[in-house]
């Protein structure tokens, strides 16, 4: 079996899920959707944007004239802190089951500037965003009712981002969400078996092979993971073993800012358009238990496939069977590696 030619499936050891890889199909002609790209530049301030400084939000709250990052409660929060954690189990059969889920949803603006992105912000400005994330993880994670902190950014209309103003969300929940639950189980099982960390060991292999590593700095390494599902998916891992941002030393924050800047600006170069993606951090659960198995990392899931307008769909076999991709992780990594290591502008 040749990984460059033959259909095969690859295991994601973080979730124990498989992805089907079909390298021979990568040149198949495309006759599907061609979506339109919106390349109109954004203004530095938009009087109609609910995230810009001084503007009115839905619900009638006015934003302060903030000058750096700005955190506020989500006006359309998916979760409420006052919800009871009670359980419904119809007939006690474990078939029709529901649980109350308390939580807190906040929005974090990266900058007062409406027209910036992580790719166009200076690393010093992103450093302030990282410090804001650290503060949020500590504050929300310190609450007794909160056991998981999900920080994530949806970038671009293709990912459902309703506003181009640079921002992300924090959802702090009582329960561990599905992805975190799978990753916790896999990391605990590996740690239990080998007395070592799954991602620390994975990084050693990737850094030895070099094939899929696209960029590294003092604190972090970015790879197209062997098991990547999305065409240009990236996994960013800390070089040192720790579970969350609350364990950052000062240099980590600067390294992460540099990493985010490099990854997002590399993405923008792939098809020469602002690259849409969902990204987020997977950090130790905040359930007051020790988590020696958990390794801090970030996932970038971008939908674009072969051009600025051709996206990957997760349909058919992927909905009913498992994820599938045509271009291999190695081919995608070659392309990203070349762009990431171009001389910085
Ligand atoms: Zn704005
Ligand atoms: Zn580790
Ligand atoms: Zn993860």
mmCIF file of N, CA and C in Angstrom, residues 48-111:
data_model
loop_
_atom_site.group_PDB
_atom_site.id
_atom_site.type_symbol
_atom_site.label_atom_id
_atom_site.label_comp_id
_atom_site.label_asym_id
_atom_site.label_seq_id
_atom_site.Cartn_x
_atom_site.Cartn_y
_atom_site.Cartn_z
ATOM 1 N N UNK A 48 -22.310 50.587 11.406
ATOM 2 C CA UNK A 48 -23.381 49.606 11.586
ATOM 3 C C UNK A 48 -22.920 48.321 12.273
ATOM 4 N N UNK A 49 -21.621 48.241 12.597
ATOM 5 C CA UNK A 49 -21.085 47.014 13.217
ATOM 6 C C UNK A 49 -21.350 47.023 14.721
ATOM 7 N N UNK A 50 -21.917 45.939 15.229
ATOM 8 C CA UNK A 50 -22.225 45.911 16.667
ATOM 9 C C UNK A 50 -21.003 45.626 17.523
ATOM 10 N N UNK A 51 -19.841 45.395 16.892
ATOM 11 C CA UNK A 51 -18.623 45.122 17.648
ATOM 12 C C UNK A 51 -17.678 46.320 17.690
ATOM 13 N N UNK A 52 -17.876 47.308 16.798
ATOM 14 C CA UNK A 52 -16.974 48.461 16.760
ATOM 15 C C UNK A 52 -17.137 49.306 18.028
ATOM 16 N N UNK A 53 -16.044 49.983 18.463
ATOM 17 C CA UNK A 53 -16.095 50.801 19.680
ATOM 18 C C UNK A 53 -17.188 51.876 19.584
ATOM 19 N N UNK A 54 -17.891 52.093 20.678
ATOM 20 C CA UNK A 54 -18.890 53.169 20.751
ATOM 21 C C UNK A 54 -20.231 52.838 20.118
ATOM 22 N N UNK A 55 -20.324 51.685 19.428
ATOM 23 C CA UNK A 55 -21.585 51.353 18.739
ATOM 24 C C UNK A 55 -22.572 50.651 19.668
ATOM 25 N N UNK A 56 -23.842 50.730 19.252
ATOM 26 C CA UNK A 56 -24.925 50.114 20.008
ATOM 27 C C UNK A 56 -25.062 48.646 19.619
ATOM 28 N N UNK A 57 -25.191 47.751 20.624
ATOM 29 C CA UNK A 57 -25.417 46.341 20.332
ATOM 30 C C UNK A 57 -26.904 46.018 20.408
ATOM 31 N N UNK A 58 -27.250 44.854 19.882
ATOM 32 C CA UNK A 58 -28.621 44.368 20.037
ATOM 33 C C UNK A 58 -28.897 44.286 21.531
ATOM 34 N N UNK A 59 -30.070 44.705 21.961
ATOM 35 C CA UNK A 59 -30.330 44.697 23.396
ATOM 36 C C UNK A 59 -30.046 46.054 24.031
ATOM 37 N N UNK A 60 -29.481 46.964 23.223
ATOM 38 C CA UNK A 60 -29.386 48.351 23.666
ATOM 39 C C UNK A 60 -28.151 48.738 24.451
ATOM 40 N N UNK A 61 -27.186 47.793 24.611
ATOM 41 C CA UNK A 61 -25.955 48.147 25.323
ATOM 42 C C UNK A 61 -24.996 48.843 24.355
ATOM 43 N N UNK A 62 -24.353 49.915 24.815
ATOM 44 C CA UNK A 62 -23.388 50.596 23.955
ATOM 45 C C UNK A 62 -21.970 50.136 24.296
ATOM 46 N N UNK A 63 -21.167 49.771 23.270
ATOM 47 C CA UNK A 63 -19.777 49.373 23.506
ATOM 48 C C UNK A 63 -18.981 50.571 24.015
ATOM 49 N N UNK A 64 -18.039 50.328 24.941
ATOM 50 C CA UNK A 64 -17.162 51.429 25.362
ATOM 51 C C UNK A 64 -16.198 51.790 24.227
ATOM 52 N N UNK A 65 -15.537 52.950 24.335
ATOM 53 C CA UNK A 65 -14.553 53.313 23.289
ATOM 54 C C UNK A 65 -13.261 52.549 23.512
ATOM 55 N N UNK A 66 -13.322 51.204 23.420
ATOM 56 C CA UNK A 66 -12.157 50.389 23.768
ATOM 57 C C UNK A 66 -11.011 50.570 22.782
ATOM 58 N N UNK A 67 -9.767 50.352 23.286
ATOM 59 C CA UNK A 67 -8.606 50.621 22.429
ATOM 60 C C UNK A 67 -7.729 49.390 22.202
ATOM 61 N N UNK A 68 -8.054 48.273 22.889
ATOM 62 C CA UNK A 68 -7.241 47.064 22.678
ATOM 63 C C UNK A 68 -8.198 45.896 22.461
ATOM 64 N N UNK A 69 -8.247 44.920 23.382
ATOM 65 C CA UNK A 69 -9.256 43.863 23.267
ATOM 66 C C UNK A 69 -10.477 44.276 24.083
ATOM 67 N N UNK A 70 -11.602 43.615 23.826
ATOM 68 C CA UNK A 70 -12.840 43.959 24.534
ATOM 69 C C UNK A 70 -13.677 42.698 24.706
ATOM 70 N N UNK A 71 -14.024 42.385 25.965
ATOM 71 C CA UNK A 71 -14.794 41.176 26.280
ATOM 72 C C UNK A 71 -16.175 41.578 26.766
ATOM 73 N N UNK A 72 -17.210 40.931 26.230
ATOM 74 C CA UNK A 72 -18.566 41.203 26.739
ATOM 75 C C UNK A 72 -19.422 39.943 26.646
ATOM 76 N N UNK A 73 -20.497 39.881 27.449
ATOM 77 C CA UNK A 73 -21.368 38.702 27.394
ATOM 78 C C UNK A 73 -22.077 38.625 26.055
ATOM 79 N N UNK A 74 -22.168 37.435 25.472
ATOM 80 C CA UNK A 74 -22.844 37.274 24.185
ATOM 81 C C UNK A 74 -24.320 37.643 24.333
ATOM 82 N N UNK A 75 -24.767 38.595 23.488
ATOM 83 C CA UNK A 75 -26.158 39.054 23.580
ATOM 84 C C UNK A 75 -27.133 37.965 23.136
ATOM 85 N N UNK A 76 -26.627 36.984 22.406
ATOM 86 C CA UNK A 76 -27.472 35.862 21.964
ATOM 87 C C UNK A 76 -26.877 34.550 22.497
ATOM 88 N N UNK A 77 -26.589 34.533 23.784
ATOM 89 C CA UNK A 77 -25.869 33.407 24.394
ATOM 90 C C UNK A 77 -26.610 32.087 24.202
ATOM 91 N N UNK A 78 -25.861 31.058 23.835
ATOM 92 C CA UNK A 78 -26.433 29.719 23.671
ATOM 93 C C UNK A 78 -26.636 29.048 25.029
ATOM 94 N N UNK A 79 -25.991 29.599 26.055
ATOM 95 C CA UNK A 79 -26.061 28.994 27.391
ATOM 96 C C UNK A 79 -26.355 30.078 28.417
ATOM 97 N N UNK A 80 -26.946 29.643 29.542
ATOM 98 C CA UNK A 80 -27.223 30.581 30.630
ATOM 99 C C UNK A 80 -26.618 30.039 31.910
ATOM 100 N N UNK A 81 -25.991 30.909 32.724
ATOM 101 C CA UNK A 81 -25.329 30.422 33.948
ATOM 102 C C UNK A 81 -26.312 29.891 34.983
ATOM 103 N N UNK A 82 -27.577 30.296 34.900
ATOM 104 C CA UNK A 82 -28.545 29.953 35.953
ATOM 105 C C UNK A 82 -29.287 28.638 35.705
ATOM 106 N N UNK A 83 -29.011 27.984 34.550
ATOM 107 C CA UNK A 83 -29.713 26.725 34.249
ATOM 108 C C UNK A 83 -29.398 25.649 35.297
ATOM 109 N N UNK A 84 -30.410 24.896 35.706
ATOM 110 C CA UNK A 84 -30.194 23.777 36.630
ATOM 111 C C UNK A 84 -29.613 22.582 35.887
ATOM 112 N N UNK A 85 -28.786 21.822 36.586
ATOM 113 C CA UNK A 85 -28.201 20.614 35.964
ATOM 114 C C UNK A 85 -29.075 19.404 36.232
ATOM 115 N N UNK A 86 -30.351 19.482 36.018
ATOM 116 C CA UNK A 86 -31.144 18.286 36.296
ATOM 117 C C UNK A 86 -31.267 17.433 35.035
ATOM 118 N N UNK A 87 -31.710 16.199 35.233
ATOM 119 C CA UNK A 87 -31.687 15.203 34.163
ATOM 120 C C UNK A 87 -33.088 14.679 33.915
ATOM 121 N N UNK A 88 -33.387 14.528 32.635
ATOM 122 C CA UNK A 88 -34.674 13.945 32.244
ATOM 123 C C UNK A 88 -34.363 12.608 31.578
ATOM 124 N N UNK A 89 -35.023 11.539 31.983
ATOM 125 C CA UNK A 89 -34.835 10.238 31.354
ATOM 126 C C UNK A 89 -36.208 9.578 31.279
ATOM 127 N N UNK A 90 -36.836 9.686 30.101
ATOM 128 C CA UNK A 90 -38.202 9.211 29.957
ATOM 129 C C UNK A 90 -38.262 7.692 30.164
ATOM 130 N N UNK A 91 -39.103 7.264 31.078
ATOM 131 C CA UNK A 91 -39.296 5.840 31.417
ATOM 132 C C UNK A 91 -38.019 5.199 31.977
ATOM 133 N N UNK A 92 -37.001 5.994 32.299
ATOM 134 C CA UNK A 92 -35.752 5.436 32.846
ATOM 135 C C UNK A 92 -35.057 4.457 31.922
ATOM 136 N N UNK A 93 -35.275 4.586 30.595
ATOM 137 C CA UNK A 93 -34.723 3.603 29.644
ATOM 138 C C UNK A 93 -33.411 4.051 29.001
ATOM 139 N N UNK A 94 -32.934 5.272 29.395
ATOM 140 C CA UNK A 94 -31.705 5.798 28.802
ATOM 141 C C UNK A 94 -31.820 5.976 27.283
ATOM 142 N N UNK A 95 -33.037 6.232 26.790
ATOM 143 C CA UNK A 95 -33.254 6.406 25.350
ATOM 144 C C UNK A 95 -33.639 7.842 25.022
ATOM 145 N N UNK A 96 -34.463 8.417 25.839
ATOM 146 C CA UNK A 96 -34.848 9.812 25.641
ATOM 147 C C UNK A 96 -34.355 10.556 26.864
ATOM 148 N N UNK A 97 -33.128 11.127 26.712
ATOM 149 C CA UNK A 97 -32.400 11.660 27.853
ATOM 150 C C UNK A 97 -32.031 13.110 27.601
ATOM 151 N N UNK A 98 -32.152 13.957 28.571
ATOM 152 C CA UNK A 98 -31.707 15.346 28.477
ATOM 153 C C UNK A 98 -31.113 15.762 29.807
ATOM 154 N N UNK A 99 -30.165 16.702 29.729
ATOM 155 C CA UNK A 99 -29.562 17.236 30.945
ATOM 156 C C UNK A 99 -29.492 18.746 30.851
ATOM 157 N N UNK A 100 -29.830 19.434 31.912
ATOM 158 C CA UNK A 100 -29.675 20.883 31.960
ATOM 159 C C UNK A 100 -28.201 21.232 31.837
ATOM 160 N N UNK A 101 -27.869 22.248 31.047
ATOM 161 C CA UNK A 101 -26.462 22.582 30.808
ATOM 162 C C UNK A 101 -26.206 24.059 31.120
ATOM 163 N N UNK A 102 -25.725 24.358 32.325
ATOM 164 C CA UNK A 102 -25.372 25.742 32.617
ATOM 165 C C UNK A 102 -24.081 26.138 31.906
ATOM 166 N N UNK A 103 -23.956 27.395 31.581
ATOM 167 C CA UNK A 103 -22.734 27.847 30.919
ATOM 168 C C UNK A 103 -22.728 29.344 30.719
ATOM 169 N N UNK A 104 -21.598 29.819 30.204
ATOM 170 C CA UNK A 104 -21.401 31.257 30.006
ATOM 171 C C UNK A 104 -20.826 31.473 28.615
ATOM 172 N N UNK A 105 -21.416 32.382 27.835
ATOM 173 C CA UNK A 105 -20.909 32.682 26.493
ATOM 174 C C UNK A 105 -20.477 34.141 26.423
ATOM 175 N N UNK A 106 -19.252 34.334 26.001
ATOM 176 C CA UNK A 106 -18.739 35.699 25.864
ATOM 177 C C UNK A 106 -18.160 35.896 24.481
ATOM 178 N N UNK A 107 -18.055 37.165 24.093
ATOM 179 C CA UNK A 107 -17.437 37.539 22.826
ATOM 180 C C UNK A 107 -16.173 38.326 23.156
ATOM 181 N N UNK A 108 -15.113 38.072 22.402
ATOM 182 C CA UNK A 108 -13.865 38.827 22.599
ATOM 183 C C UNK A 108 -13.494 39.505 21.285
ATOM 184 N N UNK A 109 -13.516 40.833 21.274
ATOM 185 C CA UNK A 109 -13.019 41.563 20.098
ATOM 186 C C UNK A 109 -11.504 41.619 20.209
ATOM 187 N N UNK A 110 -10.834 41.291 19.079
ATOM 188 C CA UNK A 110 -9.367 41.278 19.085
ATOM 189 C C UNK A 110 -8.787 42.684 19.040
ATOM 190 N N UNK A 111 -9.563 43.609 18.453
ATOM 191 C CA UNK A 111 -9.023 44.940 18.178
ATOM 192 C C UNK A 111 -10.189 45.887 17.950
#
